[in-house]
Tab-separated table of C-alpha atoms in Angstrom:
chain	number	residue	atom	x	y	z
W	161	MET	CA	0.215	0.094	0.130
W	162	MET	CA	1.756	3.308	-0.764
W	163	ALA	CA	1.463	6.159	1.604
W	164	LEU	CA	1.766	10.061	0.821
W	165	SER	CA	5.240	10.577	1.884
W	166	ALA	CA	5.892	14.298	0.664
W	167	VAL	CA	4.159	16.937	-1.475
W	168	PHE	CA	6.157	19.360	-3.202
W	169	ARG	CA	4.414	23.045	-5.138
W	170	ARG	CA	6.295	23.548	-7.895
W	171	ASN	CA	5.870	25.176	-11.516
W	172	GLY	CA	2.190	26.264	-10.073
W	173	ASN	CA	1.879	22.395	-9.420
W	174	TYR	CA	2.148	19.447	-6.716
W	175	LEU	CA	4.881	17.048	-6.491
W	176	THR	CA	4.144	14.141	-5.229
W	177	VAL	CA	5.986	11.268	-3.572
W	178	TRP	CA	4.258	8.519	-2.623
W	179	LEU	CA	6.384	5.566	-1.401
W	180	ASP	CA	5.715	1.737	0.033
W	181	TYR	CA	6.949	0.695	2.701
W	182	ASP	CA	7.046	-3.236	2.600
W	183	THR	CA	8.952	-2.871	-1.175
W	184	GLY	CA	10.905	0.220	-1.353
W	185	GLU	CA	8.943	1.293	-4.809
W	186	ALA	CA	8.113	5.457	-4.569
W	187	LEU	CA	6.612	6.791	-7.382
W	188	ILE	CA	6.828	11.097	-8.010
W	189	ARG	CA	3.747	12.373	-9.524
W	190	GLU	CA	3.848	16.134	-10.581
W	191	GLU	CA	-0.447	16.813	-10.297
W	192	GLU	CA	-2.637	19.656	-10.093
W	193	ARG	CA	-4.632	18.905	-7.091
W	194	LEU	CA	-3.761	18.353	-3.696
W	195	PRO	CA	-4.020	14.620	-3.105
W	196	ASP	CA	-7.450	13.635	-1.114
W	197	ARG	CA	-5.353	12.000	1.618
W	198	LYS	CA	-5.643	12.834	5.491
W	199	ILE	CA	-1.759	14.273	6.221
W	200	ALA	CA	-1.761	16.407	2.260
W	201	PRO	CA	-2.561	19.779	4.182
W	202	ALA	CA	0.618	19.710	6.839
W	203	LEU	CA	3.005	18.121	3.647
W	204	ILE	CA	2.062	21.669	2.425
W	205	GLY	CA	2.393	23.276	6.045
W	206	GLU	CA	-1.184	24.060	6.292
W	207	THR	CA	-2.373	22.631	9.980
W	208	THR	CA	-6.013	24.428	10.227
W	209	PRO	CA	-7.728	21.215	9.314
W	210	TYR	CA	-6.739	18.986	12.125
W	211	ILE	CA	-8.205	20.961	14.832
W	212	ARG	CA	-12.455	20.126	15.510
W	213	ILE	CA	-15.043	21.658	17.415
W	214	PRO	CA	-17.556	19.541	18.494
W	215	PRO	CA	-20.853	20.565	18.459
W	216	GLY	CA	-22.428	22.665	21.145
W	217	SER	CA	-18.249	22.659	22.701
W	218	ASN	CA	-17.973	25.090	25.344
W	219	ALA	CA	-13.986	24.390	25.066
W	220	VAL	CA	-11.802	27.193	24.293
W	221	PRO	CA	-8.888	27.939	22.412
W	222	LEU	CA	-5.139	27.912	24.529
W	223	THR	CA	-1.918	28.571	22.137
W	224	PHE	CA	0.800	26.557	23.567
W	225	GLY	CA	4.148	28.215	22.216
W	226	PRO	CA	5.810	29.354	20.658
W	227	ALA	CA	8.372	29.977	24.005
W	228	ALA	CA	7.405	27.697	25.662
W	229	GLY	CA	10.014	25.307	28.229
W	230	GLY	CA	8.010	21.719	27.278
W	231	LEU	CA	8.903	22.183	23.466
W	232	GLY	CA	12.746	23.421	22.759
W	233	GLN	CA	12.435	25.280	20.086
W	234	ALA	CA	10.392	27.577	18.608
W	235	GLY	CA	7.398	26.030	17.293
W	236	ALA	CA	3.664	25.947	19.434
W	237	PHE	CA	0.680	23.862	19.363
W	238	GLU	CA	-2.982	25.390	19.351
W	239	ILE	CA	-5.236	23.724	21.817
W	240	LEU	CA	-9.109	23.029	22.258
W	241	THR	CA	-9.907	22.468	25.836
W	242	TYR	CA	-12.368	22.352	29.169
W	243	GLY	CA	-9.567	22.707	31.750
W	244	GLU	CA	-7.947	19.479	31.825
W	245	ARG	CA	-8.253	17.581	28.829
W	246	ILE	CA	-7.443	17.808	25.261
W	247	VAL	CA	-10.640	18.239	23.297
W	248	SER	CA	-8.693	18.990	19.441
W	249	ILE	CA	-5.115	20.059	18.913
W	250	ARG	CA	-3.299	20.858	16.172
W	251	PRO	CA	0.383	21.835	16.028
W	252	VAL	CA	1.448	25.312	14.355
W	253	TYR	CA	4.364	25.549	11.545
W	254	GLY	CA	6.494	28.496	10.673
W	255	TYR	CA	8.110	29.281	13.618
W	256	LYS	CA	11.592	27.734	12.338
W	257	LYS	CA	11.527	28.242	8.515
W	258	ARG	CA	14.819	30.013	7.460
W	259	GLY	CA	14.747	29.008	4.459
W	260	ILE	CA	16.845	26.119	4.446
W	261	GLU	CA	16.171	25.143	0.687
W	262	GLU	CA	16.737	29.056	-1.024
W	263	ARG	CA	20.211	28.261	0.148
W	264	LEU	CA	21.022	25.107	-0.413
W	265	ILE	CA	20.479	25.644	-4.653
W	266	ASN	CA	22.948	26.713	-7.044
W	267	ARG	CA	26.298	25.598	-4.550
W	268	PRO	CA	28.878	23.065	-5.021
W	269	LEU	CA	27.629	19.493	-3.488
W	270	GLU	CA	30.181	20.123	-0.156
W	271	GLU	CA	28.835	23.234	0.386
W	272	THR	CA	25.461	21.905	0.142
W	273	ILE	CA	25.887	19.427	2.699
W	274	ALA	CA	27.845	21.827	5.141
W	275	VAL	CA	24.225	24.101	4.838
W	276	LEU	CA	21.887	20.785	4.659
W	277	GLU	CA	23.864	19.355	8.248
W	278	ARG	CA	23.013	22.822	9.692
W	279	ALA	CA	19.070	22.688	9.615
W	280	VAL	CA	18.716	20.209	11.754
W	281	GLY	CA	21.772	19.535	13.758
W	282	ASN	CA	20.423	16.621	15.550
W	283	PHE	CA	19.690	14.531	12.737
W	284	ALA	CA	22.465	15.547	10.775
W	285	LEU	CA	24.025	12.249	9.568
W	286	ALA	CA	20.464	11.038	8.117
W	287	TYR	CA	19.716	13.920	6.303
W	288	THR	CA	23.434	13.939	4.508
W	289	TYR	CA	22.806	10.039	4.405
W	290	ALA	CA	19.487	11.014	2.315
W	291	PHE	CA	21.051	13.655	-0.148
W	292	LEU	CA	24.259	11.539	-1.070
W	293	ARG	CA	21.721	8.561	-1.961
W	294	ALA	CA	20.075	10.990	-4.308
W	295	VAL	CA	22.978	12.481	-5.749
W	296	GLU	CA	25.402	9.689	-5.569
W	297	ALA	CA	25.557	7.502	-9.008
W	298	ASN	CA	27.920	4.841	-8.434
W	299	PRO	CA	28.033	4.410	-4.770
W	300	ASP	CA	31.433	2.877	-2.598
W	301	GLU	CA	29.876	-0.002	-0.311
W	302	ASP	CA	32.954	0.924	1.563
W	303	VAL	CA	32.290	4.601	1.966
W	304	TRP	CA	28.146	3.363	2.575
W	305	GLU	CA	29.160	1.297	5.416
W	306	VAL	CA	31.256	3.698	7.621
W	307	ARG	CA	28.461	6.307	6.331
W	308	LYS	CA	25.810	3.403	8.004
W	309	GLY	CA	27.553	3.300	11.263
W	310	LEU	CA	27.429	7.332	11.798
W	311	LEU	CA	23.919	7.119	11.093
W	312	GLU	CA	23.389	4.096	13.920
W	313	ILE	CA	25.954	6.211	16.302
W	314	GLU	CA	22.773	9.319	15.524
W	315	ARG	CA	20.394	6.702	16.183
W	316	LEU	CA	22.435	6.426	20.172
W	317	TYR	CA	21.974	9.419	21.186
W	318	ASN	CA	18.667	10.502	20.236
W	319	HIS	CA	17.176	7.652	21.654
W	320	PHE	CA	19.304	7.739	24.680
W	321	ASN	CA	17.993	11.825	24.840
W	322	VAL	CA	14.270	10.854	24.038
W	323	ILE	CA	14.737	8.420	27.440
W	324	HIS	CA	16.317	10.806	28.989
W	325	LYS	CA	13.301	13.286	29.129
W	326	LEU	CA	10.868	10.246	29.472
W	327	ALA	CA	12.181	9.376	33.041
W	328	GLY	CA	12.504	12.915	33.555
W	329	ASP	CA	8.573	13.797	33.036
W	330	ALA	CA	8.211	11.174	35.185
W	331	SER	CA	10.796	12.427	38.245
W	332	GLN	CA	13.196	9.623	37.892
W	333	LYS	CA	15.739	11.428	38.989
W	334	VAL	CA	18.197	9.260	38.710
W	335	ALA	CA	17.603	7.253	35.429
W	336	THR	CA	17.161	11.139	34.216
W	337	MET	CA	20.820	11.820	34.746
W	338	HIS	CA	22.269	8.635	34.154
W	339	PHE	CA	20.554	8.610	30.193
W	340	HIS	CA	21.592	11.889	29.919
W	341	TRP	CA	25.158	10.620	30.724
W	342	LEU	CA	24.939	8.042	27.781
W	343	GLU	CA	23.408	10.412	25.283
W	344	GLU	CA	26.461	12.420	26.384
W	345	GLU	CA	28.864	10.050	26.569
W	346	THR	CA	27.973	9.503	22.717
W	347	LEU	CA	28.084	13.029	21.352
W	348	ARG	CA	31.793	12.598	22.794
W	349	ILE	CA	32.806	9.513	21.054
W	350	LEU	CA	31.242	11.208	17.826
W	351	ASN	CA	33.417	14.151	18.351
W	352	ARG	CA	36.398	12.194	18.547
W	353	LEU	CA	35.533	10.037	15.684
W	354	THR	CA	35.010	12.734	13.083
W	355	GLY	CA	35.253	15.986	14.877
W	356	HIS	CA	32.220	17.615	15.506
W	357	ARG	CA	29.752	16.425	18.073
W	358	TYR	CA	26.762	15.939	15.547
W	359	GLY	CA	29.473	14.234	13.184
W	360	PHE	CA	29.140	17.832	10.484
W	361	GLY	CA	31.504	17.383	8.247
W	362	ALA	CA	31.857	13.412	8.188
W	363	ASN	CA	29.426	12.812	4.960
W	364	VAL	CA	31.214	14.234	2.381
W	365	PRO	CA	30.524	13.723	-1.442
W	366	GLY	CA	32.107	10.187	-2.265
W	367	GLY	CA	33.578	9.309	1.069
W	368	VAL	CA	33.964	10.196	4.986
W	369	ARG	CA	36.014	11.971	6.823
W	370	ILE	CA	36.850	10.268	9.900
W	371	LEU	CA	39.524	11.090	12.292
W	372	ASP	CA	39.712	8.214	14.988
W	373	GLY	CA	38.386	5.352	15.004
W	374	ARG	CA	38.967	3.680	17.679
W	375	ALA	CA	36.723	5.989	19.379
W	376	VAL	CA	34.243	3.714	19.062
W	377	GLU	CA	35.441	1.016	20.865
W	378	ARG	CA	33.894	2.967	24.203
W	379	LEU	CA	30.557	2.653	23.067
W	380	GLY	CA	30.845	-1.779	24.540
W	381	LYS	CA	30.986	0.038	28.460
W	382	LEU	CA	28.044	2.032	26.933
W	383	LYS	CA	26.441	-0.944	25.933
W	384	GLU	CA	26.408	-2.528	29.677
W	385	GLU	CA	25.369	0.454	30.907
W	386	PHE	CA	22.660	0.842	29.172
W	387	ARG	CA	21.638	-2.460	29.682
W	388	GLU	CA	21.686	-2.093	33.633
W	389	LEU	CA	19.260	1.221	33.168
W	390	ARG	CA	16.828	-0.024	31.107
W	391	GLU	CA	16.534	-2.769	33.562
W	392	GLU	CA	15.901	-0.379	36.479
W	393	LEU	CA	14.084	1.865	34.848
W	394	LEU	CA	11.260	-0.852	33.758
W	395	GLU	CA	11.315	-1.999	36.854
W	396	SER	CA	9.814	1.459	38.050
W	397	LYS	CA	6.000	1.016	38.403
W	398	ILE	CA	5.813	4.545	38.801
W	399	PHE	CA	7.527	5.034	35.517
W	400	ILE	CA	5.505	2.503	33.436
W	401	ASP	CA	2.333	3.716	34.189
W	402	ARG	CA	2.779	7.440	33.316
W	403	LEU	CA	3.421	5.946	30.137
W	404	HIS	CA	1.060	3.202	29.357
W	405	ASN	CA	-2.288	3.947	27.667
W	406	THR	CA	-0.705	7.492	27.283
W	407	CYS	CA	-0.986	9.452	23.591
W	408	ARG	CA	-2.439	6.261	22.287
W	409	LEU	CA	-2.180	5.919	18.514
W	410	SER	CA	-3.999	3.004	16.814
W	411	LYS	CA	-2.648	0.822	13.456
W	412	GLU	CA	-5.045	2.561	11.625
W	413	ASP	CA	-5.211	6.331	12.905
W	414	VAL	CA	-1.428	4.995	11.461
W	415	ILE	CA	-2.457	4.055	7.887
W	416	GLU	CA	-4.686	6.846	7.551
W	417	LEU	CA	-2.199	9.972	8.349
W	418	ASP	CA	0.881	7.963	6.898
W	419	ALA	CA	2.938	8.252	9.910
W	420	VAL	CA	6.186	7.564	9.667
W	421	GLY	CA	9.356	6.107	11.890
W	422	ILE	CA	9.005	5.373	15.187
W	423	ALA	CA	5.323	6.278	15.821
W	424	SER	CA	3.845	3.256	12.998
W	425	ARG	CA	6.412	0.757	14.590
W	426	GLY	CA	5.009	1.150	18.155
W	427	SER	CA	1.497	1.140	16.777
W	428	GLY	CA	2.830	-2.093	14.692
W	429	VAL	CA	2.845	-0.715	11.160
W	430	PRO	CA	6.492	-2.005	9.965
W	431	ARG	CA	7.564	2.004	8.032
W	432	ASP	CA	11.492	1.864	8.518
W	433	VAL	CA	13.517	2.584	5.417
W	434	ARG	CA	16.282	0.451	6.579
W	435	ALA	CA	14.151	-2.776	5.486
W	436	PHE	CA	14.489	-2.005	1.792
W	437	ASP	CA	17.618	0.459	1.861
W	438	ARG	CA	20.361	-2.127	-0.248
W	439	PHE	CA	23.109	-1.369	2.446
W	440	TYR	CA	21.256	-2.631	5.082
W	441	SER	CA	20.077	-5.840	6.129
W	442	TYR	CA	16.993	-5.207	8.925
W	443	LYS	CA	14.345	-6.369	9.959
W	444	PRO	CA	12.162	-3.523	11.647
W	445	VAL	CA	11.598	-3.815	15.435
W	446	THR	CA	7.727	-3.255	16.614
W	447	CYS	CA	5.172	-2.614	19.255
W	448	GLU	CA	1.560	-3.121	18.435
W	449	ASP	CA	0.309	-1.748	21.703
W	450	GLY	CA	0.793	2.243	20.021
W	451	ASP	CA	1.110	4.399	23.384
W	452	ALA	CA	4.072	6.202	24.494
W	453	LEU	CA	5.332	3.087	26.708
W	454	ALA	CA	5.131	0.814	23.083
W	455	ARG	CA	7.531	2.992	21.236
W	456	LEU	CA	9.916	3.188	24.440
W	457	MET	CA	9.890	-0.432	24.092
W	458	VAL	CA	10.595	0.227	20.249
W	459	ARG	CA	13.539	2.523	20.988
W	460	MET	CA	14.934	0.514	23.368
W	461	GLU	CA	15.015	-2.479	21.092
W	462	GLU	CA	16.193	-0.513	17.963
W	463	ILE	CA	19.397	0.914	20.584
W	464	GLU	CA	20.550	-2.730	21.084
W	465	ARG	CA	20.708	-2.970	17.153
W	466	SER	CA	22.567	0.075	16.619
W	467	PHE	CA	25.089	-1.542	19.201
W	468	GLU	CA	24.971	-4.505	16.777
W	469	ILE	CA	25.700	-2.972	13.915
W	470	ILE	CA	28.098	-0.588	14.981
W	471	GLU	CA	29.847	-3.052	16.209
W	472	GLY	CA	30.420	-4.970	12.918
W	473	ILE	CA	31.937	-1.843	11.096
W	474	ASP	CA	35.618	-0.831	10.809
W	475	PHE	CA	35.432	3.026	10.940
W	476	ARG	CA	38.450	4.393	8.696
W	477	ALA	CA	38.717	7.612	6.545
W	478	LEU	CA	37.523	6.685	2.639
W	479	LYS	CA	37.644	8.935	-0.894
W	480	SER	CA	36.325	7.457	-3.840
W	481	ASP	CA	35.398	9.219	-6.938
W	482	PRO	CA	31.500	8.524	-7.586
W	483	GLU	CA	29.339	9.783	-10.322
W	484	VAL	CA	26.164	12.022	-9.737
W	485	LYS	CA	22.766	11.501	-10.943
W	486	GLU	CA	21.733	14.259	-13.106
W	487	GLY	CA	18.158	15.569	-12.992
W	488	LEU	CA	15.495	14.689	-10.762
W	489	ASN	CA	16.828	12.311	-8.035
W	490	LEU	CA	14.830	10.790	-4.462
W	491	GLY	CA	16.911	10.051	-1.094
W	492	LEU	CA	16.000	8.671	1.838
W	493	ALA	CA	17.321	8.049	5.166
W	494	GLU	CA	16.041	6.376	8.196
W	495	ALA	CA	16.432	9.188	11.143
W	496	PRO	CA	15.742	8.296	14.888
W	497	HIS	CA	12.100	9.646	15.029
W	498	GLY	CA	11.033	8.547	11.260
W	499	ASP	CA	12.460	8.463	7.465
W	500	VAL	CA	13.383	11.688	6.216
W	501	LEU	CA	13.202	12.807	2.024
W	502	THR	CA	15.201	14.644	0.086
W	503	LEU	CA	14.427	15.085	-3.583
W	504	VAL	CA	17.101	16.726	-5.825
W	505	GLU	CA	17.614	17.940	-9.067
W	506	LEU	CA	20.905	18.257	-10.189
W	507	ARG	CA	21.921	20.398	-13.345
W	508	ASP	CA	25.737	20.330	-14.346
W	509	GLY	CA	26.343	18.903	-10.537
W	510	ARG	CA	25.151	21.343	-8.652
W	511	VAL	CA	21.152	21.647	-7.376
W	512	SER	CA	19.298	23.474	-9.653
W	513	TRP	CA	15.980	22.832	-6.946
W	514	ILE	CA	15.616	20.130	-3.905
W	515	GLY	CA	12.622	19.846	-1.462
W	516	LEU	CA	12.948	18.195	1.778
W	517	ARG	CA	10.636	16.577	4.058
W	518	GLY	CA	11.417	15.687	7.519
W	519	ALA	CA	9.406	12.839	9.623
W	520	SER	CA	8.655	15.322	12.110
W	521	ARG	CA	6.112	17.274	9.426
W	522	ILE	CA	4.238	13.915	9.734
W	523	ASN	CA	4.273	12.951	12.926
W	524	TYR	CA	3.773	15.892	14.723
W	525	VAL	CA	-0.375	15.739	13.278
W	526	ALA	CA	-0.065	12.154	14.701
W	527	PHE	CA	1.510	13.208	17.758
W	528	CYS	CA	-2.026	15.578	18.007
W	529	ARG	CA	-3.916	12.831	16.579
W	530	GLY	CA	-2.935	10.902	19.828
W	531	ILE	CA	-3.067	13.248	22.418
W	532	THR	CA	-6.779	13.735	21.993
W	533	GLY	CA	-9.058	12.997	24.657
W	534	ASN	CA	-5.865	13.330	27.203
W	535	ILE	CA	-4.758	15.443	29.769
W	536	PHE	CA	-2.181	18.297	30.057
W	537	THR	CA	-0.395	16.027	32.486
W	538	ASP	CA	-0.324	13.453	30.186
W	539	PHE	CA	1.337	16.229	27.650
W	540	PRO	CA	5.299	16.081	27.673
W	541	PHE	CA	5.126	12.453	27.931
W	542	GLY	CA	3.276	12.090	24.109
W	543	LEU	CA	5.209	14.809	22.975
W	544	HIS	CA	8.857	13.037	24.054
W	545	SER	CA	7.678	10.144	22.952
W	546	PHE	CA	7.608	10.691	19.885
W	547	GLY	CA	11.507	12.353	19.651
W	548	LEU	CA	10.053	14.838	17.140
W	549	ASN	CA	11.413	18.872	16.654
W	550	PHE	CA	10.106	21.860	14.728
W	551	ALA	CA	13.171	22.767	13.182
W	552	ASP	CA	12.967	19.333	10.839
W	553	ALA	CA	9.056	20.449	10.782
W	554	ASP	CA	9.739	23.411	9.118
W	555	LEU	CA	12.465	22.471	6.082
W	556	TRP	CA	9.370	23.855	3.424
W	557	GLN	CA	9.328	22.426	0.845
W	558	GLY	CA	10.924	23.764	-2.380
W	559	GLY	CA	9.924	27.024	-4.559
W	560	GLU	CA	7.226	28.786	-4.546
W	561	GLU	CA	4.494	29.125	-1.237
């Protein structure tokens, strides 16, 4: 079944990307009208259709953000409420719009990557992975093996970040600090490995820049620490109770909203780009329950998988001389929160047009579906379980708006 993965405005029409997550088949279409899919308005930045005022309702509107301590970035939610329960909610995009796509046009590829990886810093390696998948015509297997390893290290520190936030929401102070420590140690390893805490400059056209491949040896110790901390955290009935049945997203919701990544896999829908990425051999981790606890358990298992993948990789600096793909091409990567998509048109080796779609653009709508009917104290647990950010949602899609 094809999911609507992205919509871009171009030449007065809509350029749509449809993706079959079972086979990896992708279709790119030019359409005069916006597709009749529930997620389509959000894909062009319009979220007004997602808030519903029940007939005869006395609910009042509340805007949470754009400057609010619980959001972490400039972004907002419009909420309808009677006072404690969330009646309806929508994300408000645009506060982190920075014109990233325009800045990528007509640059040499190395400069393009330098700008792109700064668009969403904590997903930098995923975005550059997707971009290079779109533009390199004859990829070097050894280079992509190392890029895959870097992507899994990025997944590790982002998953640790989500767990430490969830523990903090439940006032599990010891677990909060320990998982924050795991995140920080992973960032330090990445810094030793690449020269930057977020891996900026590691993925380059035709190659990968590695400074100290021995840095990953430290991950063996972190794996042991993680396993101990995981068991201790999951023994906390208070913690489990706060996540269980919170922000539940059904399998039908996932399919209706074309949700991706952790949001889909936590509801039993195995959408994971790694399942059909030629450089992976990967079976997606899923959990059927669809709540914040299910999404946590998916992350826990994915951390184990990431450690296994990284252990089999020889991290070293490599350089090849690949041809570039002229014309319009698609690149995908499974970022920690869900897949990121780059649709790139090259002319004479430079970007003439580009469209970017982060998983947050889709999954904020899925979060809003899940948190509807919950109470305000459930909000941080639901939000953090998705692992989203507004910078990722506000990569407005190429060309006219």
